Short mmCIF file of C-alpha atoms in Angstrom, two decimals:
data_model
loop_
_atom_site.label_atom_id
_atom_site.label_comp_id
_atom_site.label_asym_id
_atom_site.label_seq_id
_atom_site.Cartn_x
_atom_site.Cartn_y
_atom_site.Cartn_z
CA MET X 6 12.47 -1.95 27.07
CA GLU X 7 14.63 -3.97 29.45
CA THR X 8 12.63 -5.95 31.99
CA ILE X 9 13.29 -8.03 35.06
CA GLN X 10 11.43 -11.14 36.19
CA VAL X 11 9.58 -10.86 39.49
CA LYS X 12 7.74 -13.44 41.57
CA ALA X 13 4.06 -12.61 42.16
CA TYR X 14 0.60 -14.02 42.94
CA GLY X 15 -2.08 -13.75 40.26
CA THR X 16 -4.53 -15.50 37.98
CA ALA X 17 -5.43 -15.61 34.30
CA GLN X 18 -9.15 -16.32 34.67
CA PRO X 19 -11.88 -14.42 36.58
CA ALA X 20 -13.09 -15.97 39.82
CA THR X 21 -10.29 -18.55 39.94
CA SER X 22 -7.71 -19.08 42.64
CA LEU X 23 -4.60 -16.95 42.76
CA HIS X 24 -1.31 -18.80 42.53
CA GLU X 25 2.38 -18.08 42.20
CA ILE X 26 3.41 -16.71 38.80
CA THR X 27 6.32 -14.81 37.29
CA ILE X 28 5.79 -11.32 35.82
CA ASN X 29 8.03 -8.88 33.98
CA ARG X 30 8.57 -5.42 35.47
CA ARG X 31 10.45 -2.68 33.68
CA ALA X 32 14.03 -2.11 34.65
CA ILE X 33 14.47 1.09 36.64
CA GLN X 34 14.37 4.31 34.57
CA ALA X 35 15.89 7.71 35.36
CA HIS X 36 12.91 8.98 37.41
CA ASP X 37 11.91 5.62 38.88
CA VAL X 38 11.96 4.25 42.40
CA GLU X 39 12.22 0.51 42.94
CA MET X 40 11.01 -0.95 46.21
CA GLU X 41 10.97 -4.30 47.90
CA ILE X 42 7.36 -4.82 48.99
CA LEU X 43 7.09 -5.48 52.71
CA TYR X 44 3.31 -5.46 53.13
CA CYS X 45 0.28 -5.22 50.86
CA GLY X 46 -3.27 -4.70 52.04
CA ILE X 47 -6.24 -6.48 50.49
CA CYS X 48 -9.03 -4.16 49.35
CA HIS X 49 -12.61 -5.07 48.45
CA SER X 50 -11.93 -3.71 44.97
CA ASP X 51 -9.17 -6.32 44.58
CA LEU X 52 -11.87 -8.94 45.08
CA HIS X 53 -14.19 -7.24 42.57
CA GLN X 54 -11.43 -7.10 39.97
CA VAL X 55 -10.39 -10.73 40.40
CA LYS X 56 -14.02 -11.85 40.13
CA GLY X 57 -14.51 -9.80 36.96
CA ASP X 58 -17.22 -7.62 38.53
CA PHE X 59 -15.77 -4.54 36.82
CA GLY X 60 -15.50 -6.25 33.45
CA PRO X 61 -12.89 -8.42 31.75
CA PHE X 62 -9.27 -8.04 32.79
CA ALA X 63 -6.02 -8.37 30.89
CA ALA X 64 -4.46 -11.68 31.91
CA PRO X 65 -2.70 -12.33 34.11
CA ILE X 66 -3.98 -10.07 36.85
CA VAL X 67 -1.86 -9.40 39.95
CA PRO X 68 -3.96 -7.48 42.52
CA GLY X 69 -2.84 -5.13 45.27
CA HIS X 70 -2.73 -1.34 45.57
CA GLU X 71 -1.97 -0.79 49.26
CA ILE X 72 1.75 -1.25 48.83
CA LEU X 73 4.26 -0.49 51.56
CA GLY X 74 7.93 -1.18 51.02
CA ARG X 75 11.54 -0.15 51.34
CA VAL X 76 13.44 1.53 48.52
CA THR X 77 16.08 -0.74 46.97
CA ALA X 78 17.17 1.39 43.99
CA VAL X 79 16.58 4.85 42.52
CA GLY X 80 17.02 6.26 39.03
CA ALA X 81 19.70 8.78 38.17
CA HIS X 82 17.32 11.77 38.30
CA VAL X 83 15.35 10.83 41.46
CA LYS X 84 15.43 13.65 44.01
CA ASN X 85 13.11 12.72 46.87
CA PHE X 86 14.01 9.12 47.74
CA LYS X 87 17.15 7.21 48.61
CA VAL X 88 17.91 3.54 49.11
CA GLY X 89 16.61 2.36 52.47
CA ASP X 90 13.68 4.81 52.71
CA LEU X 91 10.24 3.56 53.63
CA ALA X 92 7.82 4.27 50.79
CA GLY X 93 4.25 3.61 49.74
CA ILE X 94 2.33 3.22 46.51
CA GLY X 95 -1.43 3.54 46.42
CA CYS X 96 -3.94 3.34 43.59
CA ILE X 97 -2.33 5.75 41.09
CA VAL X 98 1.03 5.13 39.41
CA ASP X 99 0.77 7.47 36.41
CA SER X 100 -1.33 10.23 34.83
CA CYS X 101 -0.96 12.74 32.01
CA ASP X 102 0.77 15.30 34.31
CA HIS X 103 -0.45 18.28 32.27
CA CYS X 104 -4.28 18.53 32.35
CA GLU X 105 -6.03 20.97 34.72
CA TYR X 106 -6.73 18.22 37.23
CA CYS X 107 -3.17 16.93 37.35
CA ASN X 108 -1.95 20.51 37.70
CA GLU X 109 -4.32 20.99 40.65
CA GLY X 110 -3.05 17.85 42.38
CA ILE X 111 -6.23 15.83 41.87
CA GLU X 112 -4.74 13.27 39.51
CA GLN X 113 -7.56 10.85 40.23
CA PHE X 114 -9.70 12.92 37.84
CA CYS X 115 -7.07 13.14 35.07
CA ASP X 116 -8.63 14.07 31.71
CA GLU X 117 -6.64 11.39 29.92
CA GLY X 118 -7.23 8.78 32.60
CA VAL X 119 -4.92 7.60 35.35
CA THR X 120 -2.80 4.47 35.30
CA PHE X 121 -3.78 2.33 38.25
CA SER X 122 -1.43 0.10 40.23
CA PHE X 123 -2.75 -3.01 38.53
CA ASN X 124 -4.91 -4.10 35.60
CA SER X 125 -4.37 -0.79 33.81
CA PRO X 126 -2.68 -0.06 30.45
CA ASP X 127 0.97 0.68 31.11
CA LYS X 128 2.03 3.75 29.12
CA VAL X 129 5.70 3.28 29.93
CA SER X 130 6.46 -0.36 29.22
CA GLY X 131 3.37 -1.43 27.29
CA GLY X 132 1.06 -4.26 28.32
CA HIS X 133 -0.65 -3.66 31.65
CA THR X 134 0.31 -2.95 35.23
CA TYR X 135 0.78 -5.57 37.93
CA GLY X 136 -0.07 -4.91 41.56
CA GLY X 137 1.46 -5.38 44.97
CA PHE X 138 0.96 -9.11 45.43
CA SER X 139 4.58 -9.37 44.29
CA LYS X 140 8.16 -9.06 45.48
CA THR X 141 8.96 -5.63 44.02
CA TYR X 142 7.38 -2.59 42.39
CA VAL X 143 8.87 0.06 40.08
CA CYS X 144 7.18 3.47 39.83
CA ASN X 145 7.94 7.05 38.83
CA GLU X 146 8.85 8.95 42.00
CA ARG X 147 6.04 11.47 41.36
CA TYR X 148 3.55 8.79 42.43
CA VAL X 149 5.50 7.32 45.34
CA LEU X 150 4.60 8.37 48.90
CA LYS X 151 6.97 9.01 51.78
CA MET X 152 5.87 6.50 54.40
CA PRO X 153 6.10 7.73 58.00
CA ALA X 154 7.70 5.32 60.46
CA PHE X 155 4.46 3.93 61.91
CA GLU X 156 5.05 1.69 64.91
CA ASN X 157 2.94 -0.98 63.23
CA LEU X 158 3.97 -0.74 59.57
CA ALA X 159 1.78 -3.63 58.43
CA ALA X 160 -1.34 -1.95 59.80
CA ALA X 161 -0.43 1.29 58.00
CA ALA X 162 -0.47 -0.32 54.53
CA PRO X 163 -4.30 -0.10 54.15
CA LEU X 164 -4.13 3.67 54.58
CA LEU X 165 -2.80 3.85 51.00
CA CYS X 166 -6.30 3.09 49.71
CA ALA X 167 -8.76 2.79 52.60
CA GLY X 168 -7.25 5.79 54.37
CA ILE X 169 -7.30 8.22 51.46
CA THR X 170 -10.69 6.95 50.26
CA VAL X 171 -12.33 8.18 53.46
CA TYR X 172 -9.97 11.07 54.32
CA SER X 173 -10.58 12.88 51.03
CA PRO X 174 -14.39 13.22 51.34
CA LEU X 175 -14.22 13.88 55.09
CA LYS X 176 -11.87 16.77 54.38
CA HIS X 177 -13.77 17.99 51.28
CA TRP X 178 -17.12 18.11 53.10
CA GLN X 179 -15.44 19.69 56.13
CA ALA X 180 -15.89 17.11 58.84
CA GLY X 181 -14.78 18.72 62.08
CA PRO X 182 -15.94 20.37 65.31
CA GLY X 183 -19.67 21.07 65.30
CA LYS X 184 -20.37 18.56 62.51
CA ARG X 185 -22.40 15.39 63.05
CA VAL X 186 -20.99 12.74 60.75
CA GLY X 187 -22.53 9.37 60.02
CA VAL X 188 -20.50 6.34 58.95
CA LEU X 189 -22.47 3.65 57.11
CA GLY X 190 -20.86 0.25 57.48
CA ILE X 191 -17.97 -0.91 59.65
CA GLY X 192 -15.54 -2.69 57.39
CA GLY X 193 -12.20 -1.99 55.81
CA LEU X 194 -13.23 1.58 54.93
CA GLY X 195 -15.74 2.33 57.67
CA HIS X 196 -13.54 1.54 60.65
CA VAL X 197 -10.82 3.88 59.33
CA ALA X 198 -13.45 6.57 58.65
CA ILE X 199 -14.49 6.44 62.32
CA LYS X 200 -10.92 7.04 63.48
CA ILE X 201 -10.20 9.85 61.00
CA ALA X 202 -13.52 11.67 61.53
CA LYS X 203 -12.99 11.61 65.30
CA ALA X 204 -9.43 12.89 64.90
CA MET X 205 -10.85 15.75 62.80
CA GLY X 206 -13.10 16.67 65.73
CA ALA X 207 -16.50 15.54 64.41
CA GLU X 208 -19.26 13.81 66.37
CA VAL X 209 -19.48 10.33 64.82
CA THR X 210 -22.52 8.04 64.58
CA VAL X 211 -22.09 4.61 63.04
CA PHE X 212 -24.86 2.65 61.30
CA THR X 213 -24.46 -1.10 61.03
CA THR X 214 -26.58 -4.15 60.28
CA SER X 215 -24.50 -6.30 62.68
CA PRO X 216 -25.43 -6.28 66.39
CA GLU X 217 -21.93 -7.43 67.36
CA LYS X 218 -20.42 -4.38 65.65
CA VAL X 219 -22.41 -1.87 67.70
CA GLU X 220 -20.05 -2.14 70.67
CA ASP X 221 -17.02 -2.43 68.41
CA ALA X 222 -17.90 0.89 66.82
CA LYS X 223 -17.60 2.54 70.21
CA ARG X 224 -14.28 0.80 70.82
CA LEU X 225 -13.06 2.33 67.58
CA GLY X 226 -14.05 5.79 68.82
CA ALA X 227 -17.61 6.38 67.61
CA ASP X 228 -19.78 8.55 69.84
CA TYR X 229 -22.92 6.58 68.95
CA ALA X 230 -23.67 3.31 67.17
CA VAL X 231 -27.05 2.41 65.70
CA LEU X 232 -28.40 -0.92 64.53
CA SER X 233 -29.90 0.10 61.21
CA LYS X 234 -32.63 -2.57 61.46
CA ASP X 235 -33.99 -0.80 64.56
CA LYS X 236 -36.66 1.44 62.98
CA GLU X 237 -37.45 3.38 66.14
CA THR X 238 -33.83 4.37 66.69
CA MET X 239 -33.33 5.16 63.01
CA ASP X 240 -36.41 7.40 63.06
CA ALA X 241 -34.87 9.33 65.96
CA TYR X 242 -31.97 10.32 63.67
CA ALA X 243 -34.18 11.84 60.98
CA ARG X 244 -32.80 15.23 59.84
CA LYS X 245 -29.96 15.11 62.36
CA LEU X 246 -26.72 14.58 60.40
CA HIS X 247 -24.64 16.99 58.33
CA PHE X 248 -22.80 14.34 56.37
CA ILE X 249 -22.81 10.56 55.90
CA ILE X 250 -19.97 8.56 54.40
CA ASP X 251 -21.33 5.38 52.83
CA THR X 252 -18.74 2.61 52.71
CA VAL X 253 -21.02 -0.27 51.70
CA SER X 254 -19.94 -2.26 48.63
CA ALA X 255 -23.22 -4.13 48.16
CA LYS X 256 -26.67 -3.04 47.00
CA HIS X 257 -28.55 -1.20 49.75
CA ASP X 258 -31.32 1.37 50.23
CA ILE X 259 -29.63 4.75 50.06
CA ASN X 260 -32.93 6.59 50.63
CA THR X 261 -33.02 5.50 54.27
CA TYR X 262 -29.85 7.47 54.90
CA LEU X 263 -30.74 10.49 52.79
CA ASN X 264 -33.62 11.02 55.19
CA LEU X 265 -31.22 11.22 58.13
CA LEU X 266 -29.62 14.37 56.68
CA ARG X 267 -30.22 17.94 57.73
CA HIS X 268 -30.92 20.48 55.00
CA ASP X 269 -27.94 20.80 52.63
CA GLY X 270 -26.56 17.53 53.96
CA THR X 271 -24.75 15.01 51.79
CA VAL X 272 -24.46 11.24 51.58
CA VAL X 273 -21.13 10.41 49.93
CA LEU X 274 -20.65 6.97 48.44
CA VAL X 275 -17.14 5.55 48.65
CA GLY X 276 -18.05 1.88 48.51
CA LEU X 277 -18.39 0.22 45.10
CA PRO X 278 -21.67 -1.71 44.84
CA PRO X 279 -21.65 -3.71 41.60
CA GLU X 280 -25.35 -2.88 41.01
CA PRO X 281 -26.97 0.57 40.56
CA LEU X 282 -28.55 2.28 43.57
CA GLU X 283 -31.99 3.89 43.23
CA VAL X 284 -32.53 7.41 44.60
CA GLY X 285 -36.03 8.71 45.25
CA ALA X 286 -36.45 12.25 43.91
CA PHE X 287 -38.21 13.61 47.00
CA ASN X 288 -35.40 12.35 49.22
CA VAL X 289 -33.00 14.84 47.63
CA VAL X 290 -35.26 17.76 46.65
CA MET X 291 -36.72 17.99 50.17
CA GLY X 292 -34.07 19.74 52.21
CA ARG X 293 -31.76 20.37 49.24
CA ARG X 294 -29.88 17.18 50.07
CA SER X 295 -27.18 15.66 47.92
CA PHE X 296 -26.08 12.16 46.98
CA ALA X 297 -22.46 12.31 45.89
CA GLY X 298 -19.44 10.10 45.37
CA SER X 299 -15.73 10.30 46.03
CA ASN X 300 -12.85 8.34 44.55
CA ILE X 301 -9.53 8.05 46.43
CA GLY X 302 -7.44 11.26 46.29
CA GLY X 303 -4.48 12.85 44.60
CA ILE X 304 -0.86 12.18 45.48
CA ALA X 305 -0.39 15.34 47.57
CA GLU X 306 -3.58 14.68 49.53
CA THR X 307 -2.56 11.06 50.08
CA GLN X 308 0.72 12.25 51.56
CA GLU X 309 -1.23 14.70 53.74
CA MET X 310 -3.43 11.82 54.92
CA LEU X 311 -0.44 9.64 55.83
CA ASP X 312 1.10 12.47 57.86
CA PHE X 313 -2.26 13.15 59.56
CA CYS X 314 -2.70 9.49 60.49
CA PHE X 315 0.87 9.26 61.78
CA LYS X 316 0.30 12.35 63.94
CA HIS X 317 -2.92 10.90 65.37
CA ASN X 318 -1.66 7.30 65.64
CA ILE X 319 -4.27 5.99 63.19
CA THR X 320 -3.78 2.66 61.47
CA ALA X 321 -6.12 -0.06 60.23
CA GLU X 322 -7.28 -2.92 62.42
CA SER X 323 -5.45 -5.64 60.53
CA GLU X 324 -5.12 -9.40 60.30
CA ILE X 325 -1.66 -10.22 58.97
CA ILE X 326 -1.53 -13.23 56.66
CA ASN X 327 0.94 -15.13 54.51
CA ILE X 328 0.51 -15.02 50.74
CA GLU X 329 -0.52 -18.70 50.66
CA TYR X 330 -3.68 -17.75 52.58
CA VAL X 331 -4.83 -15.13 50.06
CA ASN X 332 -7.59 -17.24 48.45
CA GLU X 333 -9.11 -18.03 51.84
CA ALA X 334 -8.82 -14.34 52.71
CA PHE X 335 -10.80 -13.41 49.57
CA GLU X 336 -13.51 -15.92 50.53
CA ARG X 337 -13.72 -14.48 54.04
CA LEU X 338 -13.69 -10.91 52.72
CA GLU X 339 -16.68 -11.67 50.51
CA LYS X 340 -18.54 -12.87 53.63
CA GLY X 341 -17.44 -9.88 55.69
CA ASP X 342 -15.46 -12.19 57.94
CA VAL X 343 -12.54 -9.91 58.83
CA LYS X 344 -11.93 -7.22 61.43
CA TYR X 345 -11.20 -5.19 59.46
CA ARG X 346 -8.46 -5.48 56.86
CA PHE X 347 -6.26 -8.31 55.63
CA VAL X 348 -2.62 -7.40 55.11
CA ILE X 349 -0.19 -9.75 53.39
CA ASP X 350 3.29 -10.11 54.83
CA MET X 351 5.13 -10.23 51.51
CA ALA X 352 8.17 -11.89 53.11
CA SER X 353 6.07 -15.05 52.77
CA LEU X 354 6.49 -14.84 48.98
CA SER X 355 10.03 -16.15 49.18
#
């Protein structure tokens, strides 16, 4: 297959610094869209992948799956995009397209396994996929999103992962008027969850271990904010919440939050702790509570989320950086030192 050379940032060894490299992307095919990448968000899972927390990776790895760009070329059979359009690519860039899940628009659960934006076997060109820390991306139009013209485009890039990761479970578990929703953790995912849950009409209570984030949670739109180390206040929330979205990507005591649920309530994990979490049996059987998980969303739902966020003027609180700062950004992300999402201005990869 014909390929083109593209400048990117990546690494060949786990837990080593990213640096400028050259990768080969496939030349545009009949159903493909090619885009110049304008902005790419940095997700906590990018950090996990680069560190090797999810297992060995195929070298070199080029992270990035919150990819916002402008279309520069389209294949002969492309129907929904034209040169100059704003477009987005999230976590999924291919699936089998014929199993029951793909047919239902929930490609993230594809029977044959999805192809992710990076570090995933590439069924089209062989080898593996490379992510958005690069100048361009080529993708089948089926997996490309129509990007609304957000006033702050850079701050909209994280919606392509962080946004759909919290929108999908909030919608599935019917967050809305009359529902008391808890948000565990105020980070890249949690701060977007606050905004979306409020826009859906829910009453939102945030739980955080950081005193300085209590007031910030209210600035972001939360009705209430609780310091989770304050036992007396936590006890006051026992059996009060219908639903809790857990965005924490480190080991933590999930049982504390199960006990804040009403009967038939659910704690949904969307963070990715690298270690297993222990669940006490009585914390779920008492009150018929559930501990569940959710993983991004399908392409149609991701488009729905983008349109919802555009309508409600929701974007991520973002710190815009140049590509040369990416290693420092990873170090700060690991320490939780960002409010609340790094976004790379890809014009800096010149």
